[in-house]
Tab-separated table of C-alpha atoms in Angstrom:
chain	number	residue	atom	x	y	z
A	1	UNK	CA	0.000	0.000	0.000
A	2	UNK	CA	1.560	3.577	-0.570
A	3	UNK	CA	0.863	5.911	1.845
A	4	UNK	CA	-0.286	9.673	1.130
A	5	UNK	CA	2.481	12.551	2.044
A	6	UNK	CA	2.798	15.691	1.667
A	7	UNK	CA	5.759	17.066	-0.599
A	8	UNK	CA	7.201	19.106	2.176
A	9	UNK	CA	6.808	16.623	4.658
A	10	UNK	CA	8.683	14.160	2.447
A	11	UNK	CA	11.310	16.348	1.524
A	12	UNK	CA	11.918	17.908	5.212
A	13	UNK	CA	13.674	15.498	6.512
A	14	UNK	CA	16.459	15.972	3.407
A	15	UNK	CA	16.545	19.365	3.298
A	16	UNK	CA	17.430	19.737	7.566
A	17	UNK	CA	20.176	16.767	6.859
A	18	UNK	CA	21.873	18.664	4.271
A	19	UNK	CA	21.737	22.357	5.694
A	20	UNK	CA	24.057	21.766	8.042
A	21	UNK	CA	26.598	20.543	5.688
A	22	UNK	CA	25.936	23.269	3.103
A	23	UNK	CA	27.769	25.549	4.891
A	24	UNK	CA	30.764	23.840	5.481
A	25	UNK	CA	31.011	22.583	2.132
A	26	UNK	CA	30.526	25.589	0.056
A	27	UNK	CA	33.291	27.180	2.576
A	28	UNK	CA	35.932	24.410	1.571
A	29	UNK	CA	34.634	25.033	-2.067
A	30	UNK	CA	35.269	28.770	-1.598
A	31	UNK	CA	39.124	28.133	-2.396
A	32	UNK	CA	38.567	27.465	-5.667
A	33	UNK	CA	36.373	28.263	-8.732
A	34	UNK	CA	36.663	27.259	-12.743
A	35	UNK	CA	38.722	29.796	-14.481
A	36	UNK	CA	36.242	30.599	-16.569
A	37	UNK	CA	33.183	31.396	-13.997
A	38	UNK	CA	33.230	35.204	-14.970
A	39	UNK	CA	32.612	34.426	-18.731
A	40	UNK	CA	29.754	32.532	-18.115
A	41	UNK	CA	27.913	34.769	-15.993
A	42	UNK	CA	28.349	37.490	-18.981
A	43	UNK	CA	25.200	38.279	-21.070
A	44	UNK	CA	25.235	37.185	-24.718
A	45	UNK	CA	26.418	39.845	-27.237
A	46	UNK	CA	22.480	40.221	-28.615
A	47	UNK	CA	19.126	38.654	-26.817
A	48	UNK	CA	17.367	36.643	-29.072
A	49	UNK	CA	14.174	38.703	-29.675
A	50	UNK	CA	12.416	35.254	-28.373
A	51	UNK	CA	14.038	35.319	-24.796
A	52	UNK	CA	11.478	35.717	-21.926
A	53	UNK	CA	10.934	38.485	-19.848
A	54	UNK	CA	10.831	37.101	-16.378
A	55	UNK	CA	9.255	37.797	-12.937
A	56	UNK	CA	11.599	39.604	-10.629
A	57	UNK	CA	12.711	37.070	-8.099
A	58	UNK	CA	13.132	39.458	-5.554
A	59	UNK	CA	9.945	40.820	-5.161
A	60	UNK	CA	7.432	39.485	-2.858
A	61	UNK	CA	4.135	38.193	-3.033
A	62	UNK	CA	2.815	41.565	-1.521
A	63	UNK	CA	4.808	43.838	-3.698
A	64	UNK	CA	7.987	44.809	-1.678
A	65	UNK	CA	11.688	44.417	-2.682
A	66	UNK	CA	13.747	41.871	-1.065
A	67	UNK	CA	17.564	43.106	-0.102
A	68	UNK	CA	18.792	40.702	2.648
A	69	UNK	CA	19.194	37.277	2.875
A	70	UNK	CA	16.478	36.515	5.192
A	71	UNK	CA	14.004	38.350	2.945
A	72	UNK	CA	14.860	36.123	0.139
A	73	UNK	CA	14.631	33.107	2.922
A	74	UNK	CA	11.192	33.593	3.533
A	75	UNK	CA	10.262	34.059	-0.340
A	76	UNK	CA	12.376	30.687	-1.173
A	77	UNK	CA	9.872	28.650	0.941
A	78	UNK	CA	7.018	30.565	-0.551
A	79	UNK	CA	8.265	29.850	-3.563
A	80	UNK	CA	9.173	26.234	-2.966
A	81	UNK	CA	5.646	25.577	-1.356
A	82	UNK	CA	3.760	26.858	-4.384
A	83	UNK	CA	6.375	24.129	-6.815
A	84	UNK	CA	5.421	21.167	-4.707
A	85	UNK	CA	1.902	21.587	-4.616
A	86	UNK	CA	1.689	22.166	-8.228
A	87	UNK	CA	3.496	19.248	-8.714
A	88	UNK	CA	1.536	17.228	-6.551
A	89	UNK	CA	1.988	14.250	-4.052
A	90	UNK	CA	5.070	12.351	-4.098
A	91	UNK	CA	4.863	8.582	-5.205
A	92	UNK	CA	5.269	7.179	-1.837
A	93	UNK	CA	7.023	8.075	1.697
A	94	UNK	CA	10.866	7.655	1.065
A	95	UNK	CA	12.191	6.036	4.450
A	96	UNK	CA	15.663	3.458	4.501
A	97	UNK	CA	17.471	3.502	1.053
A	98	UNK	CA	16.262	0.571	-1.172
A	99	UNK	CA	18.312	-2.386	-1.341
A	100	UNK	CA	20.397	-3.354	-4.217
A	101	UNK	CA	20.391	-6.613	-5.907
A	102	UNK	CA	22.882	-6.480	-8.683
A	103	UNK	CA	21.917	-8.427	-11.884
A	104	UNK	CA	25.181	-8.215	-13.864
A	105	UNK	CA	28.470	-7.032	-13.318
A	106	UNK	CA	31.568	-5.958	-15.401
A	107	UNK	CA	34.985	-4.519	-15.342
A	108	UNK	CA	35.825	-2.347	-18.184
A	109	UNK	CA	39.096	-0.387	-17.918
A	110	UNK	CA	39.360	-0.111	-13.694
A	111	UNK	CA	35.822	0.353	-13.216
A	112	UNK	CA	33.779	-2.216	-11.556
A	113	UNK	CA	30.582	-1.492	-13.387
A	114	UNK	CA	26.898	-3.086	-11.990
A	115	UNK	CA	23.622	-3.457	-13.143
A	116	UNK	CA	21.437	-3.347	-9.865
A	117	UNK	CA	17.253	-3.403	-9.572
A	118	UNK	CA	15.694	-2.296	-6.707
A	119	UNK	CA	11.913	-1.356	-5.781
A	120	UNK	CA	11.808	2.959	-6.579
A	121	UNK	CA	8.039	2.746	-5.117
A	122	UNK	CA	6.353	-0.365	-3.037
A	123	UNK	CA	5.783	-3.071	-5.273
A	124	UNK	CA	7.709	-1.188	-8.141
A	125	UNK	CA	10.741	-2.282	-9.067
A	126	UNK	CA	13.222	-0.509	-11.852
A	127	UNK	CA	17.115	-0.980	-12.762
A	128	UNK	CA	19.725	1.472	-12.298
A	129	UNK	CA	23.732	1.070	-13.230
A	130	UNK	CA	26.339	1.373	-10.555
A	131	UNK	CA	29.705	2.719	-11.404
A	132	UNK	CA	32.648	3.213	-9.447
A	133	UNK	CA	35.939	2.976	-9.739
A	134	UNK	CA	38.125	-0.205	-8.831
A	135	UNK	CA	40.464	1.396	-6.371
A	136	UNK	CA	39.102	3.562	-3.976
A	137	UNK	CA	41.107	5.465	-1.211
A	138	UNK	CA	38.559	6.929	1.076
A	139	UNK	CA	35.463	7.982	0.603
A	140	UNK	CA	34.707	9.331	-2.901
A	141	UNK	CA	32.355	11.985	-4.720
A	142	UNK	CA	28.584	10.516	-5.727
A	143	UNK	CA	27.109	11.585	-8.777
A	144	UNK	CA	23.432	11.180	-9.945
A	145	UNK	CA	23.727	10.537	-13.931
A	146	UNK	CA	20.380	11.085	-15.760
A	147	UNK	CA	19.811	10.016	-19.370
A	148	UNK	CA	18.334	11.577	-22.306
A	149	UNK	CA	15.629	10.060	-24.363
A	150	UNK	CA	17.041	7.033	-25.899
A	151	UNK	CA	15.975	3.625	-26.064
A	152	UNK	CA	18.548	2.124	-24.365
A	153	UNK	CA	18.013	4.575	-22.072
A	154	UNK	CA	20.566	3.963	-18.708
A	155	UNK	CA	23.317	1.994	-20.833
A	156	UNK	CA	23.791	5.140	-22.320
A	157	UNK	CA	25.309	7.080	-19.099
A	158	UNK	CA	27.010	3.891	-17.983
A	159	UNK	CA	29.063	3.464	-21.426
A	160	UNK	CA	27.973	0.427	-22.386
A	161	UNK	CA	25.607	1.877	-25.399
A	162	UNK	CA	26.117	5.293	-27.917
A	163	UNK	CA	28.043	8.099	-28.391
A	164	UNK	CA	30.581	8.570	-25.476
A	165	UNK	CA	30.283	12.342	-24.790
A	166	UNK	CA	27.075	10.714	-23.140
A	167	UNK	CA	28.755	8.286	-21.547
A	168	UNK	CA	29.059	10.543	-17.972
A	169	UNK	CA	28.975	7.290	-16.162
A	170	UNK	CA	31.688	5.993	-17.188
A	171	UNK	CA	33.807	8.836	-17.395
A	172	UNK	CA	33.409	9.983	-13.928
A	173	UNK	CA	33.941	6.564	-12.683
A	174	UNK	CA	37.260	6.811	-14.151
A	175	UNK	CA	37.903	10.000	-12.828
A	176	UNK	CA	37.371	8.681	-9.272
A	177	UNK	CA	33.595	8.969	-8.345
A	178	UNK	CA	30.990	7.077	-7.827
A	179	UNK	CA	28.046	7.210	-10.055
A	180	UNK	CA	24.123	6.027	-9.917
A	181	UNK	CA	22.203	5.695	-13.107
A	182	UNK	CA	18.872	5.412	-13.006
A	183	UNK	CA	16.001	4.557	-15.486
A	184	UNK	CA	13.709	7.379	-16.275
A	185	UNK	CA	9.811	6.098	-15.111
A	186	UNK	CA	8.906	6.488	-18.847
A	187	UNK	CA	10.677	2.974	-20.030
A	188	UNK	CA	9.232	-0.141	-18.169
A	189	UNK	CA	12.560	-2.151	-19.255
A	190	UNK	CA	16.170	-0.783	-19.447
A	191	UNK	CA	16.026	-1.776	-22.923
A	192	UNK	CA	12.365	-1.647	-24.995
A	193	UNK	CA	11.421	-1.141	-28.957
A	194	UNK	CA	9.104	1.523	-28.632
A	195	UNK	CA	8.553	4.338	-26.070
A	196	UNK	CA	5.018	4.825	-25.257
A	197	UNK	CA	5.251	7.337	-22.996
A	198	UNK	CA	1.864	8.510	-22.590
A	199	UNK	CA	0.986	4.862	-21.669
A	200	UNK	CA	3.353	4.655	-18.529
A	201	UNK	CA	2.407	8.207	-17.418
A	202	UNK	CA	-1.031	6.995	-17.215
A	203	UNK	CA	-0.234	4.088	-14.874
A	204	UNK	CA	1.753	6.503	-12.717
A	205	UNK	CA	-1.378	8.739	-12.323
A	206	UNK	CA	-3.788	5.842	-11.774
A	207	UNK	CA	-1.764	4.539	-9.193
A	208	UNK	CA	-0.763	8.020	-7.859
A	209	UNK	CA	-2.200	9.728	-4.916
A	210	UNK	CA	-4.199	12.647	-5.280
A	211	UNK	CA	-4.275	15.794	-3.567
A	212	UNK	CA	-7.539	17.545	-2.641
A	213	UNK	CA	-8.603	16.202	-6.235
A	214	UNK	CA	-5.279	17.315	-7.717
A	215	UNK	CA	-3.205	14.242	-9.088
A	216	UNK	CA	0.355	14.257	-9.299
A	217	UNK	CA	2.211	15.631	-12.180
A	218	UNK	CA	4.819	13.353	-14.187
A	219	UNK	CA	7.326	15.463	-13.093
A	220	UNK	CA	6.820	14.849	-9.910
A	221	UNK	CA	7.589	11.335	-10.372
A	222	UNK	CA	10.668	11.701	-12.015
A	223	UNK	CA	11.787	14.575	-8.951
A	224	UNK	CA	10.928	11.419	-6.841
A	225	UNK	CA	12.599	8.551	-8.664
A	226	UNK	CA	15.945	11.452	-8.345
A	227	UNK	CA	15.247	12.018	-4.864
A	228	UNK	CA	15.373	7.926	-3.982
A	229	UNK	CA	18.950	7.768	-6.599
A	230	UNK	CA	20.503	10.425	-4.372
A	231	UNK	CA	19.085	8.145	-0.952
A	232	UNK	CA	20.983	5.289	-2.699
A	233	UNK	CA	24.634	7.827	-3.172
A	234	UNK	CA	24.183	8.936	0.092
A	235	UNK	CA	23.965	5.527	1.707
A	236	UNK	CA	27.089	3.684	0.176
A	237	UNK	CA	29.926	2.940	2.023
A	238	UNK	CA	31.944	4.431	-0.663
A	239	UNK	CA	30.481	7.645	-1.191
A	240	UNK	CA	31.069	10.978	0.732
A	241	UNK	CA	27.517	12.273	1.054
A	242	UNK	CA	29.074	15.819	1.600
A	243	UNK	CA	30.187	15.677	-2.291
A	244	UNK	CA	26.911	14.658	-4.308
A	245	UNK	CA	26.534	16.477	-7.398
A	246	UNK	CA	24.516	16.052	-10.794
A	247	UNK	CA	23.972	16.266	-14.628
A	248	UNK	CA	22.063	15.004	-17.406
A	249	UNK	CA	21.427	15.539	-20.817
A	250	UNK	CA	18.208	16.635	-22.749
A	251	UNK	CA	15.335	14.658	-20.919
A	252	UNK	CA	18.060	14.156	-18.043
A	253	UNK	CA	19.124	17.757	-17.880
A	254	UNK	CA	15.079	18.463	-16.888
A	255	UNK	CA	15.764	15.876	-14.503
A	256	UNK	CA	18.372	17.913	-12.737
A	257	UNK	CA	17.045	21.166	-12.724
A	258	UNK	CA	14.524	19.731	-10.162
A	259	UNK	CA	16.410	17.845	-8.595
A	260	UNK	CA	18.747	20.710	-7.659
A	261	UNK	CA	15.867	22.915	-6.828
A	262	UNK	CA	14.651	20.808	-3.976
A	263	UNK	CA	17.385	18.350	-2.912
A	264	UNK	CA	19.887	20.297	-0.827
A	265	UNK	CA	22.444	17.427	-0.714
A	266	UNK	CA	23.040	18.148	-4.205
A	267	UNK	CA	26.218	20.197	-4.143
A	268	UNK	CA	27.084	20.751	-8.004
A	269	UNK	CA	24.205	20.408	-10.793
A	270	UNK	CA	24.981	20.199	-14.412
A	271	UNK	CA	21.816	20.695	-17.255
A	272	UNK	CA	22.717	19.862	-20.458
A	273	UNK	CA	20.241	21.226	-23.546
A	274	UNK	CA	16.975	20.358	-21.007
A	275	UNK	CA	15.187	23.718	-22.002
A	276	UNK	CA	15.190	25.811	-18.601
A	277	UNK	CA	12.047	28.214	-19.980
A	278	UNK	CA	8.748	26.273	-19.853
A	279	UNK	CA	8.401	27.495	-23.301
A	280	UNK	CA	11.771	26.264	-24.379
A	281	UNK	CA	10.706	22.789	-25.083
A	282	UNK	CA	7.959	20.346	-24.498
A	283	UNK	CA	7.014	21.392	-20.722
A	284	UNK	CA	3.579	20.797	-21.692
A	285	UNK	CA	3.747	17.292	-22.223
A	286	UNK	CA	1.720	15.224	-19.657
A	287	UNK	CA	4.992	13.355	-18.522
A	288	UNK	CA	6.758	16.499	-17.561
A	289	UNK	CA	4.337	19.365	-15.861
A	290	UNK	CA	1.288	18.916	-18.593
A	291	UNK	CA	-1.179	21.476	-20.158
A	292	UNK	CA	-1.554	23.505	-17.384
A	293	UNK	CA	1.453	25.555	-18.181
A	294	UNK	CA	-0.130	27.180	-21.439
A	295	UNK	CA	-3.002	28.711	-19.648
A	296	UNK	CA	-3.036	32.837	-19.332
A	297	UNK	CA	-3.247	32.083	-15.592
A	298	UNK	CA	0.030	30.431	-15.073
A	299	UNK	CA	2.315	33.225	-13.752
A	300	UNK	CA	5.064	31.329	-13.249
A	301	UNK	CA	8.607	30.554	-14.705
A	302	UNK	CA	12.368	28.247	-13.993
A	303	UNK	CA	13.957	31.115	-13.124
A	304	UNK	CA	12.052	30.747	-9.884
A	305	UNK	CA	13.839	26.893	-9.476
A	306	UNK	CA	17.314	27.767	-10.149
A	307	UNK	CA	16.877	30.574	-7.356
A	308	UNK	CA	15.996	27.613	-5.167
A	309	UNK	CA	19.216	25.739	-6.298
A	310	UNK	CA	21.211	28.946	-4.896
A	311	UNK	CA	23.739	29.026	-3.758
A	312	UNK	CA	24.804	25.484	-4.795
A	313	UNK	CA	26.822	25.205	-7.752
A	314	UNK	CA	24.773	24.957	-11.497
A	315	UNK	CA	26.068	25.480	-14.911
A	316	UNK	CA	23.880	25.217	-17.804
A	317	UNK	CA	24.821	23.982	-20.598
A	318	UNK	CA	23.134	25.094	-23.839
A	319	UNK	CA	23.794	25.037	-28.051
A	320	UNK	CA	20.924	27.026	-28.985
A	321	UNK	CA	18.343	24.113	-29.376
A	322	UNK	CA	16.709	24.067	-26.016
A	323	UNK	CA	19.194	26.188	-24.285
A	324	UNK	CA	21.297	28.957	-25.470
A	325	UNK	CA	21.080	32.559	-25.335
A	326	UNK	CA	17.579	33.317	-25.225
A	327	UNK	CA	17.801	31.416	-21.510
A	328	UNK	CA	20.488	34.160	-20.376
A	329	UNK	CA	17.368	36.114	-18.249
A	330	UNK	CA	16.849	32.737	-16.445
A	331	UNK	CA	20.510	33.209	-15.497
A	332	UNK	CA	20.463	36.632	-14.826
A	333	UNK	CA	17.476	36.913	-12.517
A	334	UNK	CA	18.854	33.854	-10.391
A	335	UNK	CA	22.561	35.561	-10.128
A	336	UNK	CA	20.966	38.306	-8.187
A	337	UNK	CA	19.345	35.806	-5.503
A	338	UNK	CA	22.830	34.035	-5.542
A	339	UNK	CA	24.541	37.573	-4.452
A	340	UNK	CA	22.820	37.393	-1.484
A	341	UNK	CA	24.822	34.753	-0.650
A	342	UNK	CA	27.776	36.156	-0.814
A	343	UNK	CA	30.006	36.104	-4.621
A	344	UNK	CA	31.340	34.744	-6.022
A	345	UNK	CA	27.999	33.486	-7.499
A	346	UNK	CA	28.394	29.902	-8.539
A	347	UNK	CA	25.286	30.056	-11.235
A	348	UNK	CA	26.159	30.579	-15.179
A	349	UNK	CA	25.162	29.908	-18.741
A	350	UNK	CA	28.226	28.232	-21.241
A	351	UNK	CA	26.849	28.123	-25.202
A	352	UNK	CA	28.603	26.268	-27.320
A	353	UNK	CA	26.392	26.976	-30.370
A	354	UNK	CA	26.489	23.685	-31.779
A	355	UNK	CA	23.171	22.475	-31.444
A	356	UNK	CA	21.246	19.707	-29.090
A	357	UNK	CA	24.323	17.731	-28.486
A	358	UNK	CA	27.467	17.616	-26.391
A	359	UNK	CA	30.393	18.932	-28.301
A	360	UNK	CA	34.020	18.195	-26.740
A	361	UNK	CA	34.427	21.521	-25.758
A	362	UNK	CA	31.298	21.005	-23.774
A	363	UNK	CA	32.622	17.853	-22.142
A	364	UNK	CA	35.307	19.802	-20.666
A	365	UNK	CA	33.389	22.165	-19.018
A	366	UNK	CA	31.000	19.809	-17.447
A	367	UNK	CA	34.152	18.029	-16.232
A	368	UNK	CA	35.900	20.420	-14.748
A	369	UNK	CA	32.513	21.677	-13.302
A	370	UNK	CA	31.171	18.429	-11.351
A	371	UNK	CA	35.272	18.310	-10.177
A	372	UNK	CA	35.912	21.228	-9.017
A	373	UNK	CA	32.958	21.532	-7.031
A	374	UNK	CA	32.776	17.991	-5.541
């Protein structure tokens, strides 16, 4: 049976945990930034005339302008409320960490490299690959590795399938973290024929608990399914759950814009070509927020959820597909709520201008990125 919760009861409990080592671990980060942070918090040399013109973060819901800290504070759980009720109820209550079982298991090039299942709801299982690397000393970085819309969906991240600029898995494994894979909601199998999307998000909802006759969003499932991978980081022997971090690709990169917005043990987000404007991509579609998003009366934007991310770490990554210079005011309204944090601001836009894909130049930054900040 899955039991009804609230989002903010369900996602309390992580956000007290990880307060009290955001501090700390932003300080130790605080030594060091990418060489390049100032270019990427520069605006483009011309706005596209299609780039939104946002809300102003720092304004409250009564009118007045927010200047200290605590202001913003108080707005950030105003803000944060309003997200997880229009999201709707989470899946289930998360409680212990599922347990692994791992199904196969290989060794390529000094990382030990596992397929695992485990149950993401009660009585639903799914299938995840574990990466890490062969020799450990200590405890390492985790990273949650989300994968775009493929058909072989999590063998992509882990290496084992397509292009390797994709293959973030694998990479960071090598590079000395540990990394969780996990299957989007929207494929039944790790490996299927035919996505029929619409068809899974309908057995979500059906199964789904509803809230005051509001039913949960798919994109509250897939915040949920990220929520449980970073459970699973957090609780392995090997990981340091001070150093968790993030990134994904297209359908992935949606995945961590969430994920950052309302998992504080998330230290370092990376969004690859995920379309931060509602309006940048297919936000509409019932497996991500739905309809509702068109109407007149939706007065809301992702500006608003990358605010919530501050002041943890979060480059976006764009070619001008989904992202690219028309998202700069997403950046630039979220730098401001970062100030207040003190600067430097760890929040900025890199364009590489080469389209819905992840060019090497691209590879490097996410690399140096996730490393720098973990």
């Amino acid at each position: 049976m899955i039991r009804l919760v609230s989002r903010r009861t369900a996602l309390k409990t992580t956000a007290l945990a990880a307060t009290t080592l955001l501090g700390s671990r932003l300080s130790a980060a605080s030594a060091r930034d990418v060489s390049w942070l100032a270019e990427i918090q520069q605006p483009p040399q011309t706005l596209p005339t299609d780039a939104p013109k946002l809300s102003d973060l720092l304004i409250d819901d009564q009118g007045r302008k927010i200047t200290t800290l605590d202001g913003w504070k108080t707005r950030r759980q105003e803000l944060r409320r309003w997200w997880l009720d229009f999201l709707g109820p989470m899946p289930a209550e998360r409680k212990q960490p599922p347990k692994l079982t791992i199904m196969e298991e290989d060794r390529p090039d000094g990382v030990i490299r596992q397929l695992v299942r485990y149950e993401v709801e009660p009585g639903i299982s799914t299938e995840a690959y574990l990466l890490k690397p062969e020799k450990l000393s200590g405890k390492a970085p985790g990273i949650a590795v989300f994968h775009s819309t493929i058909n072989y969906t999590i063998r992509q991240p882990a290496g084992v399938e397509g292009p390797p600029e994709k293959h973030f898995g694998l990479r960071y494994a090598r590079k000395g973290c540990v990394c969780f894979c996990p299957r989007n909601f929207l494929w039944p199998t790790t490996s299927v024929d035919r996505l029929d999307a619409n068809a899974e998000v309908k057995k979500f909802v059906d199964r789904a608990p509803d809230s005051k006759g509001t039913k949960s969003k798919g994109m509250a499932k897939m915040l949920y399914d990220a929520l449980v991978a970073v459970d699973i980081l957090a609780s392995l022997p090997e990981v340091d759950a001070s150093r968790i971090g993030s990134v994904g690709h297209s359908l992935g990169a949606k995945e961590t814009l969430y994920l950052a917005a309302f998992d504080e043990r998330v230290k370092a987000t990376v969004s690859s070509e995920g379309g931060v404007g509602t309006k940048f991509s297919n936000w509409d579609a019932p497996w991500y927020l739905g309809p509702t998003i068109k109407e007149p009366t939706f007065m809301h934007e992702q500006h608003e959820l990358l605010a919530l991310a501050a002041p943890r770490p979060f480059l976006l990554v764009g070619g001008n597909s989904a992202d690219g210079n028309r998202g700069w005011p997403f950046i630039a309204a979220a730098l401001r709520v970062y100030e207040l944090y003190g600067r430097p601001a760890r929040l900025g836009q890199f364009n590489h201008g080469k389209g819905h894909a992840v060019p090497p130049e691209a590879e490097e930054r996410i690399e140096e990125w996730l490393l720098t900040y973990l």
